[in-house]
PDB file of C-alpha atoms and ligand atoms in Angstrom:
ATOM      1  CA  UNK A  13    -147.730  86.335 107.183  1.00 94.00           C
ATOM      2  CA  UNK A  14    -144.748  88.332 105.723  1.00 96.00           C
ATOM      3  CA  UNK A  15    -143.665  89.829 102.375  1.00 97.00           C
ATOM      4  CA  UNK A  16    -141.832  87.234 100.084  1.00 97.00           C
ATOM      5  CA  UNK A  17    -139.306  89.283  98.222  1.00 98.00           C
ATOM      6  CA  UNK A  18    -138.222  88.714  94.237  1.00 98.00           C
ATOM      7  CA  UNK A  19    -137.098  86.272  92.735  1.00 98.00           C
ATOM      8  CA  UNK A  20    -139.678  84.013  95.385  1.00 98.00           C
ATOM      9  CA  UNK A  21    -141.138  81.834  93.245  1.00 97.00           C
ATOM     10  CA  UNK A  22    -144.952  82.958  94.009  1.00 98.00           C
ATOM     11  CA  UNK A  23    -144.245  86.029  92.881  1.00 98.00           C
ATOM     12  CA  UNK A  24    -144.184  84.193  89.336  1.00 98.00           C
ATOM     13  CA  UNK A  25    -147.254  82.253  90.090  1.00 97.00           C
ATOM     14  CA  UNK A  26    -150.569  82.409  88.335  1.00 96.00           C
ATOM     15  CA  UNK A  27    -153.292  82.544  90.950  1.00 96.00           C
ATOM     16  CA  UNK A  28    -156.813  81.472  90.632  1.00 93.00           C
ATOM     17  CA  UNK A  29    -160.511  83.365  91.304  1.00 96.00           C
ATOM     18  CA  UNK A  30    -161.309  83.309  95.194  1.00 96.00           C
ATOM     19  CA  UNK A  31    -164.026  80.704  95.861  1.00 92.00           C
ATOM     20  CA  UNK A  32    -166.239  83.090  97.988  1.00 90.00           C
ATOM     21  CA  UNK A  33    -165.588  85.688 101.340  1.00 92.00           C
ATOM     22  CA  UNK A  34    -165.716  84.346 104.738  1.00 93.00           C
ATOM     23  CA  UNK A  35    -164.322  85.479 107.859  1.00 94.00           C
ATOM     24  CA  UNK A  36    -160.678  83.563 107.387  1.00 94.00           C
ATOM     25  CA  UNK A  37    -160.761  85.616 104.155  1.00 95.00           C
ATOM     26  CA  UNK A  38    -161.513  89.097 105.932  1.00 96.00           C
ATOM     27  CA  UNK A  39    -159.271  87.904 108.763  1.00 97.00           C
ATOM     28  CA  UNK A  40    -156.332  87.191 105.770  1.00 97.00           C
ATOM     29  CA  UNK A  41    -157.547  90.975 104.537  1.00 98.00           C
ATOM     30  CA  UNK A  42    -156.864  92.695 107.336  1.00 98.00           C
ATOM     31  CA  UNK A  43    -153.567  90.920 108.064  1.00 98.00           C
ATOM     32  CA  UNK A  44    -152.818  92.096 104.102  1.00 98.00           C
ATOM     33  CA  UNK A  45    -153.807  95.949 105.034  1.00 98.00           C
ATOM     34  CA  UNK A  46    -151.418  95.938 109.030  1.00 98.00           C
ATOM     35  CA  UNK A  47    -148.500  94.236 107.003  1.00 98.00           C
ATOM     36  CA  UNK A  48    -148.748  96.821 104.009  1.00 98.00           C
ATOM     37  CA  UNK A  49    -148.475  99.757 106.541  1.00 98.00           C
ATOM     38  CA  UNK A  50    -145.902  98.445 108.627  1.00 97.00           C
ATOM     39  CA  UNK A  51    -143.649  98.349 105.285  1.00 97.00           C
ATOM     40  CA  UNK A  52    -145.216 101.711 104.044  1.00 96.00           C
ATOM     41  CA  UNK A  53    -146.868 100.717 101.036  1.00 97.00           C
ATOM     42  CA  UNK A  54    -149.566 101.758  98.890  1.00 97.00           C
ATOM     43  CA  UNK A  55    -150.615  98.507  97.486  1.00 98.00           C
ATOM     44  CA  UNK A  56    -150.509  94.579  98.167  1.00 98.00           C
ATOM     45  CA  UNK A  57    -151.437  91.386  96.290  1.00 98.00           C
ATOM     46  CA  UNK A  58    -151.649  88.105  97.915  1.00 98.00           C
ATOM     47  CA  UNK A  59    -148.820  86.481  95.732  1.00 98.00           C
ATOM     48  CA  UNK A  60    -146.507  89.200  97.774  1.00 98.00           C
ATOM     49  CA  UNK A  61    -147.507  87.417 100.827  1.00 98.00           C
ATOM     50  CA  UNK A  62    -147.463  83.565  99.681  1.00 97.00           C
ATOM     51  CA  UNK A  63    -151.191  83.180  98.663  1.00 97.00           C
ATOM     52  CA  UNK A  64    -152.216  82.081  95.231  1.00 97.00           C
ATOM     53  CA  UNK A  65    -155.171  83.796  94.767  1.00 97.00           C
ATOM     54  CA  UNK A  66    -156.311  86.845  92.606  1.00 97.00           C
ATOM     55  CA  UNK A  67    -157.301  89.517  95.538  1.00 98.00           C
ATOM     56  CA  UNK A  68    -155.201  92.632  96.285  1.00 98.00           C
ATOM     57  CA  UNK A  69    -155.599  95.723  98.546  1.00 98.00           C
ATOM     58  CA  UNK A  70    -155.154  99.480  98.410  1.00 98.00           C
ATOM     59  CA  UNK A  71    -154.554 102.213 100.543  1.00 98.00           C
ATOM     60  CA  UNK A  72    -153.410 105.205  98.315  1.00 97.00           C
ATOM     61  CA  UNK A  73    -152.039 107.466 101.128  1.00 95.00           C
ATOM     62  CA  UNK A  74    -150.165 104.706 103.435  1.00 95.00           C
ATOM     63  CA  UNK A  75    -152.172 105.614 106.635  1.00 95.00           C
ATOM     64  CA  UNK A  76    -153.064 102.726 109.073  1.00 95.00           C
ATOM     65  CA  UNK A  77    -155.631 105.522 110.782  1.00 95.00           C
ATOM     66  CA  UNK A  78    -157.933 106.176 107.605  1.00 95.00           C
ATOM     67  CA  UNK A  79    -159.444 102.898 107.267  1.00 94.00           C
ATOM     68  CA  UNK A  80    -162.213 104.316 104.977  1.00 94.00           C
ATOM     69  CA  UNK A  81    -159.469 104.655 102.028  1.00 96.00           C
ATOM     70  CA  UNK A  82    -158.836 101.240 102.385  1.00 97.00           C
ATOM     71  CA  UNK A  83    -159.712  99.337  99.215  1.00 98.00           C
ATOM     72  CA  UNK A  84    -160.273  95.467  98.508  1.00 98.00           C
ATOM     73  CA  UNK A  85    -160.294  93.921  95.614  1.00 98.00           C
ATOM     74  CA  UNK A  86    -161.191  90.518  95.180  1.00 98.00           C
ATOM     75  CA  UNK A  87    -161.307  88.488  91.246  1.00 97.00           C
ATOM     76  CA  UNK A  88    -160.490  91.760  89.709  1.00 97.00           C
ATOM     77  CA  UNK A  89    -161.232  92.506  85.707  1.00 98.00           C
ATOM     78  CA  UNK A  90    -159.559  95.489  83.850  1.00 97.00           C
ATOM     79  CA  UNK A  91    -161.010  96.773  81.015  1.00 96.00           C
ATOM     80  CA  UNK A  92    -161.434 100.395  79.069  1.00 94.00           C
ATOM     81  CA  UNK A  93    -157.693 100.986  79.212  1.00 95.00           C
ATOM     82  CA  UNK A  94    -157.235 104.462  78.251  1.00 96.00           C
ATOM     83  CA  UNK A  95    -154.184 107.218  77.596  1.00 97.00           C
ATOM     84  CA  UNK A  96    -150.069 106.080  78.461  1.00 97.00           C
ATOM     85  CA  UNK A  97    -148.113 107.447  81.210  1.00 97.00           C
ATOM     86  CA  UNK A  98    -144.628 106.926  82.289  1.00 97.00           C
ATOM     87  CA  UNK A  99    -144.030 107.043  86.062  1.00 97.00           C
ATOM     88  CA  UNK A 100    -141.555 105.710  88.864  1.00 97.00           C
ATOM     89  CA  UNK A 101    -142.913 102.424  90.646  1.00 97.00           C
ATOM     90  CA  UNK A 102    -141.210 100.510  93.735  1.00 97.00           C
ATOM     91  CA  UNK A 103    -142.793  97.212  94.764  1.00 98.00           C
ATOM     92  CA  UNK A 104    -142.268  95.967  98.251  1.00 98.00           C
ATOM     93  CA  UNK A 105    -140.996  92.894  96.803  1.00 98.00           C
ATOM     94  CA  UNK A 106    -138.351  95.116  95.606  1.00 98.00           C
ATOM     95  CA  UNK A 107    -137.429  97.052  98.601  1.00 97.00           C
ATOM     96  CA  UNK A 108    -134.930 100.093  98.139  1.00 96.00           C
ATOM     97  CA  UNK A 109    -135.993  99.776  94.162  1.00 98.00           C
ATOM     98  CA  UNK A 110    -137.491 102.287  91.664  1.00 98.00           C
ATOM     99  CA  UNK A 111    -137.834 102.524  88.195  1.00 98.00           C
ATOM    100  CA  UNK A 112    -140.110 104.229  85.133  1.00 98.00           C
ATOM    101  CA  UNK A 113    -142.920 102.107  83.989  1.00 98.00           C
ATOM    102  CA  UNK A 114    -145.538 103.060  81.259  1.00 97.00           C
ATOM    103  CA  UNK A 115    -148.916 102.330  81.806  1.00 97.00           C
ATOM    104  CA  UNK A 116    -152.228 103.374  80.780  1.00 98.00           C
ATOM    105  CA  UNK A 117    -153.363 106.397  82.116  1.00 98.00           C
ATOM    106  CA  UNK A 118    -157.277 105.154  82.822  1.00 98.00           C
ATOM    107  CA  UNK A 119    -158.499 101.780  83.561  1.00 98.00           C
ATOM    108  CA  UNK A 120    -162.005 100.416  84.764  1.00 98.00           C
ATOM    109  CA  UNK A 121    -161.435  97.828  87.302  1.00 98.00           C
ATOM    110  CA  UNK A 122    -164.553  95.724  88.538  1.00 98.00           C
ATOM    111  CA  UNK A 123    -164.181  93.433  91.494  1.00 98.00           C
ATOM    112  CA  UNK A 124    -165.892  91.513  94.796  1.00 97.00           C
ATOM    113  CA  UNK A 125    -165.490  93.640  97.558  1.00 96.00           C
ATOM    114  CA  UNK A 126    -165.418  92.136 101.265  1.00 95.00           C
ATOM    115  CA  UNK A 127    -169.064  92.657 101.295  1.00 94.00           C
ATOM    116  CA  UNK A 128    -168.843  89.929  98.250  1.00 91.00           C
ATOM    117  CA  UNK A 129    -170.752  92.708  96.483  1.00 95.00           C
ATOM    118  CA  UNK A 130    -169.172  93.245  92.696  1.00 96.00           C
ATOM    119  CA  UNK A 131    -167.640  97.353  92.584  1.00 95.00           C
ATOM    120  CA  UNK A 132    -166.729  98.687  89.712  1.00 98.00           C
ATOM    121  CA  UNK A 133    -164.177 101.482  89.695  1.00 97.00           C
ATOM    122  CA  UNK A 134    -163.188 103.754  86.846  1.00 97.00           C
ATOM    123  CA  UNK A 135    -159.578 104.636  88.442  1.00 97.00           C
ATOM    124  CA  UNK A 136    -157.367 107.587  87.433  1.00 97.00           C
ATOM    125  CA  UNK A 137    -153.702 109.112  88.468  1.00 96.00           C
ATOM    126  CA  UNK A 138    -152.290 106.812  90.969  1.00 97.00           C
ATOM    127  CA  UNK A 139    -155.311 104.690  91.520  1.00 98.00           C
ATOM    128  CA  UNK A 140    -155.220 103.685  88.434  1.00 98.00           C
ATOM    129  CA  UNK A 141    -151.267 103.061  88.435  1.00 98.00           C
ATOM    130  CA  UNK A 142    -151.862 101.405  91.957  1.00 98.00           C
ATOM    131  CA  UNK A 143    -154.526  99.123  90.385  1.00 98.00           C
ATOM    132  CA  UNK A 144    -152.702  98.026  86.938  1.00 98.00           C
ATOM    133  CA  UNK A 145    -149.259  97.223  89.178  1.00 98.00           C
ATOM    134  CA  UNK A 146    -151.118  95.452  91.471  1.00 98.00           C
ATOM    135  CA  UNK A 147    -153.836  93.252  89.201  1.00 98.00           C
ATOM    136  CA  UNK A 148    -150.169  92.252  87.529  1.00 98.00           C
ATOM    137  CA  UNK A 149    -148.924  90.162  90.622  1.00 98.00           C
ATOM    138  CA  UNK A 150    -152.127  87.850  90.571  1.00 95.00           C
ATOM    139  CA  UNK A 151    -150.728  86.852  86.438  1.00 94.00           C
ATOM    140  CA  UNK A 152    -147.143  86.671  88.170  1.00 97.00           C
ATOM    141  CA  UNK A 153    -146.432  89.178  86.307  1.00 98.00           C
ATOM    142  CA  UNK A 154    -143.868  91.781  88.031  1.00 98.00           C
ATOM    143  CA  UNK A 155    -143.169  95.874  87.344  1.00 98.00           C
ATOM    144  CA  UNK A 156    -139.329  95.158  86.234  1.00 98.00           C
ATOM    145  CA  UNK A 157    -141.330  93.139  83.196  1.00 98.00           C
ATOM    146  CA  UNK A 158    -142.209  96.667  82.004  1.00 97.00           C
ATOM    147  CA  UNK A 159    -138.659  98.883  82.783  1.00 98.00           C
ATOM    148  CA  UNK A 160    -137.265  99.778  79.427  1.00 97.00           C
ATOM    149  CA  UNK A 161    -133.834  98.097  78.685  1.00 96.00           C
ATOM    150  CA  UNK A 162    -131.585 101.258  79.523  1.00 96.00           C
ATOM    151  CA  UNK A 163    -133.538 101.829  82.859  1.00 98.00           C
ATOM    152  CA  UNK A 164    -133.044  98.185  83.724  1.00 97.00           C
ATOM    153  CA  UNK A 165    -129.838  98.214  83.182  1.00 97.00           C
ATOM    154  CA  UNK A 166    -129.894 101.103  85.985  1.00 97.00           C
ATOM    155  CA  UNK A 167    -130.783  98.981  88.608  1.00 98.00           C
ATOM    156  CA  UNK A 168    -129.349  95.184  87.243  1.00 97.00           C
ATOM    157  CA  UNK A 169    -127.326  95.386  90.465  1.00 97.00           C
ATOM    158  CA  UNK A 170    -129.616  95.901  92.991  1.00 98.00           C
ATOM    159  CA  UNK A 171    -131.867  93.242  91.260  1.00 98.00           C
ATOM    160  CA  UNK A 172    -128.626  90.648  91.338  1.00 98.00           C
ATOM    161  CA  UNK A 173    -128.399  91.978  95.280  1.00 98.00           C
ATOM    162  CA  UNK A 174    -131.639  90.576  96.154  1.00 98.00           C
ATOM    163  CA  UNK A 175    -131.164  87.608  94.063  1.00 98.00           C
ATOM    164  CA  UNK A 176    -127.677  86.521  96.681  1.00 98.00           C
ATOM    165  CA  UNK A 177    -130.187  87.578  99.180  1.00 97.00           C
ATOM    166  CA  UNK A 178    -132.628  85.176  98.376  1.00 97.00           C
ATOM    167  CA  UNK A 179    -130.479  82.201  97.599  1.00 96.00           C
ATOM    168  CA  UNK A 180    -128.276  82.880 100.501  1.00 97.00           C
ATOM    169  CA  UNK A 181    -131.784  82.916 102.236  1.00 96.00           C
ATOM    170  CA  UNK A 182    -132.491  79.828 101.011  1.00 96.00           C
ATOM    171  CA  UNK A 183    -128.863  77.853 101.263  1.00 96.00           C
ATOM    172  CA  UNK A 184    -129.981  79.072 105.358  1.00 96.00           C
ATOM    173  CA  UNK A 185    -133.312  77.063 104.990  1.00 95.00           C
ATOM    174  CA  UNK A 186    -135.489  80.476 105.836  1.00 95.00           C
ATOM    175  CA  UNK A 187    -136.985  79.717 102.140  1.00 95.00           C
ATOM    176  CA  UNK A 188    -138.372  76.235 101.436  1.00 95.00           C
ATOM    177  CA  UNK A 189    -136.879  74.715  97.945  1.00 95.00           C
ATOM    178  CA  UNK A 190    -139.185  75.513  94.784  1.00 95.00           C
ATOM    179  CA  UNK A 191    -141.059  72.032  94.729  1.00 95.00           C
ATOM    180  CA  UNK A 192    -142.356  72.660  98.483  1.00 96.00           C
ATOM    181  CA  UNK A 193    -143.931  76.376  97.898  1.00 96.00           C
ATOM    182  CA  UNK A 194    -145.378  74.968  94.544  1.00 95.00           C
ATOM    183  CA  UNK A 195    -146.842  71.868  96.816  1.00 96.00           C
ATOM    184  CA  UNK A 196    -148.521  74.611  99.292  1.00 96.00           C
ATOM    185  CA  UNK A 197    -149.690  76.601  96.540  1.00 96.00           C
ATOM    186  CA  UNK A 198    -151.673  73.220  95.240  1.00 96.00           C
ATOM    187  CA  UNK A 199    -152.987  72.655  98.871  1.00 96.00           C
ATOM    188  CA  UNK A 200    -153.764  76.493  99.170  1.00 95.00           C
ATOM    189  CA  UNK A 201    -155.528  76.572  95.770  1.00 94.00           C
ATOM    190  CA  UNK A 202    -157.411  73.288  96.661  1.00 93.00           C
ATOM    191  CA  UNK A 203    -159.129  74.801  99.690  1.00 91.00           C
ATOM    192  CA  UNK A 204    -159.930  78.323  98.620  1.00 90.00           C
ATOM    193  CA  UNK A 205    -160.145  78.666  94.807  1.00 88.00           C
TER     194      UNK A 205
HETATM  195 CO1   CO B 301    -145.701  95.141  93.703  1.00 90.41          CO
END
């Protein structure tokens, strides 16, 4: 498992509802929550590691030690948006990136747990930012959607950096062409979701 970084084309991808948990889906969990740390992040959807399905995981303060932070969320549903805040996001897709993104200040997010047992979460502050940039990914939807024009203007050349990264990536073969990620998707999709 590793971190596809933009423009990968899962990244864009609309994933579907999980199927139901079993142990190659906590094993695919836990791989999620070691791979987040080792990259210090906050947050992690399964289209940022190749998967096309709608489950994403938290750990607000980074730490591989407190696994009772740790937070799974599995076919999640927003709802009672609340409030607008503008604050700086980064996105391990986007590594060395930041930029202001308004969001809602509140959300309720409701979601299987590990346990398959539905939570429901009214999220605040930086859970709640952590939660809205997150349940994005699973739409294919990506924070730079939501930069204002004269911020992303600010940081159009780091964005066309990774871009020559990627395609030079590719032109290497270490990224399969567009029609062979979309084919694993389909088998991916046809087993789980
Ligand atoms: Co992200």
């Amino acid at each position: 498992m590793q971190i596809v970084k933009y423009p990968h084309p899962t990244l864009r991808h609309q994933s579907k509802p999980l199927r139901r948990v079993d142990n190659d889906l906590v094993r695919l969990v836990r791989q999620m929550f070691d791979l987040m740390y080792e990259n210090k992040g906050i947050g992690l959807a399964a289209n940022q590691v190749d998967l096309p399905y709608r489950l994403f995981v938290i750990s607000l303060e980074g730490d591989a030690a407190k696994k009772d932070l740790e937070l799974v969320f599995i076919n999640p549903v927003l709802s009672q948006r609340k409030g607008m805040e503008e604050k700086e996001e980064g996105c391990l897709s986007f590594p060395g990136i930041y930029a202001p993104v308004r969001r809602p200040e509140k959300v309720t997010v409701s979601a299987y747990n590990l346990s398959g047992q539905e939570v429901r979460i009214e999220a605040s502050g930086m859970l709640a930012r952590c939660v809205q940039h997150e349940f994005d990914h699973r739409d294919g939807k990506l924070f730079i959607d939501r930069v204002a024009e004269p911020d992303l203007q600010k940081i159009e050349r780091k964005l066309e950096a990774l871009e020559r990264e990627f395609f030079d990536d590719r032109s290497r073969g270490l990224i399969p062409p567009d029609d062979r990620v979309v084919s694993r998707l389909a088998e991916l999709e046809a087993l789980r979701t």
